[in-house]
Amino acid sequence: MTDDLDKSTFERSCCPIACALDYLGDKWTLLIIRDLLLGKKRYQELMASPKRIATNILADRLKKLEASGLVIQQAYQQKPVRYEYVLTKKGEDLRPVLEALVKWGKAYFPGVRFLNPMNKD
Amino acid sequence: MTDDLDKSTFERSCCPIACALDYLGDKWTLLIIRDLLLGKKRYQELMASPKRIATNILADRLKKLEASGLVIQQAYQQKPVRYEYVLTKKGEDLRPVLEALVKWGKAYFPGVRFLNPMNKD
DNA sequence: CGTATTAACTTGTTAAATGCAAGTGACTGT
DNA sequence: ACAGTCACTTGCATTTAACAAGTTAATACG
């Protein structure tokens, strides 16, 4: 169904891509969602990704993800209360987007570790 | 094939998603690619999208897209030389990513124009 | 009891990216 | 000659992100 991406879709005055990117269009949000899809739940797990996100940015993105209904907090202990972060259905439903990105990334950066000097992983 | 997104993929020290987002992970790049996929070619066409991109940002993103091989410039006239921008195969191959985003956006923001006060389209 | 460690953040400051307005150069059309 | 178009560039203000350090509430160790 290749014409999900057609003119009429786009010309409605709010394009679903533009709307989606209001939530996802930055450097970190999709990487956090990737980690959550892979089963990470806790702050330290999310901090531990190969690409090091600054702690204030992670905290900020988690707040925004919660505010936009992609993620919920669940307490996993009391004293002190600590939360883990779990994707809602809305968040889970981004899996195909990430999968499409994986496919593209694999096709065009198969050995990127050695080719891309910008890569700090 | 839902386990394109599995641990082994991710744990190789450069995740294809992370690599892809080095190119695409900002506010404007994917919107420009959307427009190019929809057949826009010239600077003014790209400027004319509902979401208004600043002209310096558009010029900068087009340069970066060219540098990373997603787009090429083609002269459509001499005197003065003017170029249009066309996706390479590498750029075209992002279509499934954008289609997945459209699907998600349609599912979760069906009437977003009236619901989202942040929307300036 | 006191010090150390862990988890999950927050705060302050600096650096980088983005946004906005105006300007430039090479033309064309009147 | 002058106005207009196209595709940018430049300078500056504002916003966002990065880096480093500090905080709070607890448990674990000696």
mmCIF file of C-alpha atoms in Angstrom, chain B residues 28-84:
data_model
loop_
_atom_site.group_PDB
_atom_site.id
_atom_site.type_symbol
_atom_site.label_atom_id
_atom_site.label_comp_id
_atom_site.label_asym_id
_atom_site.label_seq_id
_atom_site.Cartn_x
_atom_site.Cartn_y
_atom_site.Cartn_z
ATOM 1 C CA TRP B 28 13.141 19.292 9.502
ATOM 2 C CA THR B 29 15.042 16.636 7.559
ATOM 3 C CA LEU B 30 12.240 14.077 7.334
ATOM 4 C CA LEU B 31 9.737 16.759 6.356
ATOM 5 C CA ILE B 32 11.977 17.789 3.475
ATOM 6 C CA ILE B 33 12.301 14.176 2.401
ATOM 7 C CA ARG B 34 8.528 13.844 2.580
ATOM 8 C CA ASP B 35 8.178 16.790 0.198
ATOM 9 C CA LEU B 36 10.756 15.362 -2.178
ATOM 10 C CA LEU B 37 8.957 12.010 -2.139
ATOM 11 C CA LEU B 38 5.780 13.857 -3.029
ATOM 12 C CA GLY B 39 7.459 15.277 -6.092
ATOM 13 C CA LYS B 40 8.605 18.695 -4.992
ATOM 14 C CA LYS B 41 11.908 19.638 -6.521
ATOM 15 C CA ARG B 42 12.668 23.323 -6.278
ATOM 16 C CA TYR B 43 13.674 25.580 -3.459
ATOM 17 C CA GLN B 44 10.493 27.636 -3.599
ATOM 18 C CA GLU B 45 8.333 24.542 -3.611
ATOM 19 C CA LEU B 46 10.114 23.260 -0.551
ATOM 20 C CA MET B 47 9.780 26.655 1.113
ATOM 21 C CA ALA B 48 6.048 26.657 0.456
ATOM 22 C CA SER B 49 5.143 23.773 2.773
ATOM 23 C CA PRO B 50 2.455 24.382 5.368
ATOM 24 C CA LYS B 51 5.018 24.260 8.128
ATOM 25 C CA ARG B 52 7.282 27.144 7.340
ATOM 26 C CA ILE B 53 10.925 26.289 7.452
ATOM 27 C CA ALA B 54 13.415 29.143 7.729
ATOM 28 C CA THR B 55 15.315 29.668 4.504
ATOM 29 C CA ASN B 56 18.750 29.301 6.079
ATOM 30 C CA ILE B 57 17.701 26.006 7.642
ATOM 31 C CA LEU B 58 16.345 24.689 4.343
ATOM 32 C CA ALA B 59 19.576 25.607 2.533
ATOM 33 C CA ASP B 60 21.596 23.957 5.285
ATOM 34 C CA ARG B 61 19.531 20.734 5.296
ATOM 35 C CA LEU B 62 19.717 20.440 1.502
ATOM 36 C CA LYS B 63 23.495 20.708 1.698
ATOM 37 C CA LYS B 64 23.644 18.063 4.375
ATOM 38 C CA LEU B 65 21.268 15.781 2.474
ATOM 39 C CA GLU B 66 23.494 16.088 -0.554
ATOM 40 C CA ALA B 67 26.633 15.480 1.479
ATOM 41 C CA SER B 68 25.119 12.312 2.877
ATOM 42 C CA GLY B 69 24.021 11.041 -0.516
ATOM 43 C CA LEU B 70 20.268 11.191 -0.011
ATOM 44 C CA VAL B 71 19.718 13.916 -2.569
ATOM 45 C CA ILE B 72 21.404 15.198 -5.714
ATOM 46 C CA GLN B 73 21.261 18.584 -7.380
ATOM 47 C CA GLN B 74 20.302 18.721 -11.037
ATOM 48 C CA ALA B 75 20.544 21.894 -13.091
ATOM 49 C CA TYR B 76 17.235 22.698 -14.734
ATOM 50 C CA GLN B 77 18.490 25.877 -16.431
ATOM 51 C CA GLN B 78 21.638 27.821 -17.233
ATOM 52 C CA LYS B 79 21.950 31.634 -16.946
ATOM 53 C CA PRO B 80 21.698 31.614 -14.082
ATOM 54 C CA VAL B 81 22.335 28.029 -13.184
ATOM 55 C CA ARG B 82 19.514 26.803 -11.031
ATOM 56 C CA TYR B 83 19.127 23.422 -9.489
ATOM 57 C CA GLU B 84 16.371 21.133 -8.455
#
